[in-house]
Amino acid sequence: MNDSIHYYILKQIQDNPETTQRELAGRTGMSLGKVNYCLKALVDKGFIKAVNFKNSKKKAAYLYKLTPSGLEEKAKVTVRFLRRKEKEYDRLKTEIEELRTECSELSVKIPWPAKKL
């Protein structure tokens, strides 16, 4: 499981422990099967607990909760994810500046309001 998937699932569970696998799939853009696989892997690693609601009208209603080691893992994956996003941002920023320079050198007028980063 890559860091972005890892991060998004742990964040969604922390923000909304009563979320369903179907809701997680919708929010993360993953298939339901992949969400199920990832949740099982996180449970097996001890990062989350899945508790079945006994009084729920839904048969498969679960409460997902980050364990203490899950909270620690979320902090680690968040830092890694942030570093990766910052590198992506820096690369994009450089590319945009290069494209602006190229347009300027070619005397091409940018047809939309281009924002400075």
C-alpha positions in Angstrom: 0.0 0.0 0.0 1.5 3.3 -1.0 1.8 6.3 1.3 -1.0 8.3 -0.3 -3.5 5.5 0.1 -2.2 4.7 3.5 -2.6 8.4 4.5 -6.1 8.9 3.0 -7.5 5.8 4.7 -6.0 6.6 8.1 -7.1 10.2 7.8 -10.7 9.3 6.9 -10.9 6.8 9.7 -9.6 9.3 12.2 -12.0 12.0 11.0 -15.0 9.7 10.7 -14.7 6.4 12.6 -18.3 5.4 11.5 -17.5 5.6 7.8 -18.3 2.6 5.7 -16.1 0.9 3.2 -18.3 2.1 0.4 -17.9 5.7 1.6 -14.2 5.3 1.9 -14.1 4.0 -1.6 -16.0 7.0 -2.8 -13.8 9.5 -1.0 -10.5 7.9 -2.0 -11.4 7.0 -5.5 -10.5 3.3 -4.9 -12.6 0.3 -5.6 -14.5 -1.3 -2.8 -12.4 -4.4 -3.0 -9.2 -2.4 -2.7 -10.5 -0.5 0.4 -11.5 -3.8 2.0 -8.0 -5.2 1.3 -6.3 -2.1 2.7 -8.4 -2.1 5.8 -7.7 -5.8 6.5 -4.0 -5.0 6.1 -4.2 -2.1 8.5 -6.1 -4.3 11.0 -3.5 -7.1 10.6 -0.7 -4.6 11.3 -2.5 -3.4 14.4 -3.0 0.2 13.2 -6.8 0.1 13.3 -9.5 -1.8 15.1 -12.8 -2.7 13.5 -15.6 -3.1 16.0 -19.0 -4.5 14.8 -22.1 -2.6 15.9 -24.4 -5.0 17.7 -27.4 -2.7 17.6 -27.0 -1.6 14.0 -29.7 -2.2 11.4 -26.9 -2.8 8.9 -25.3 -6.3 9.2 -21.8 -5.1 8.3 -21.7 -1.8 10.2 -18.3 -1.3 11.7 -16.7 1.4 13.8 -13.1 1.9 12.7 -10.7 3.2 15.3 -7.0 4.1 15.1 -5.0 2.3 17.7 -2.1 4.0 19.5 0.3 2.5 17.1 -2.1 3.6 14.3 -1.9 7.2 15.5 1.9 6.9 15.5 1.9 5.4 12.0 -0.5 8.1 10.8 1.9 10.8 12.0 4.8 9.1 10.2 2.9 8.6 6.9 1.6 12.2 7.1 5.2 13.5 7.2 6.3 11.3 4.3 3.2 12.3 2.3 3.8 16.0 3.0 7.4 15.8 1.9 6.4 14.1 -1.3 3.7 16.7 -2.0 6.1 19.5 -1.3 8.6 18.0 -3.8 5.8 17.7 -6.4 4.8 21.4 -5.7 8.4 22.6 -6.2 8.7 20.6 -9.4 5.5 22.1 -10.7 6.4 25.6 -9.6 9.7 25.3 -11.6 8.0 23.9 -14.6 5.4 26.7 -14.6 8.1 29.3 -14.4 10.0 27.7 -17.3 6.7 27.7 -19.4 6.1 31.4 -18.5 9.6 32.2 -19.7 9.2 30.2 -22.9 5.9 32.0 -23.6 7.5 35.3 -22.9 10.5 34.5 -25.2 8.1 33.5 -28.0 6.0 36.6 -27.4 3.0 34.4 -26.7 0.3 36.1 -24.7 -1.1 33.8 -22.1 -4.9 33.8 -22.8 -6.0 33.4 -19.2 -5.1 35.1 -16.0 -2.0 33.2 -14.9 -1.3 33.5 -11.2 2.2 34.0 -9.9 3.1 31.3 -7.4 
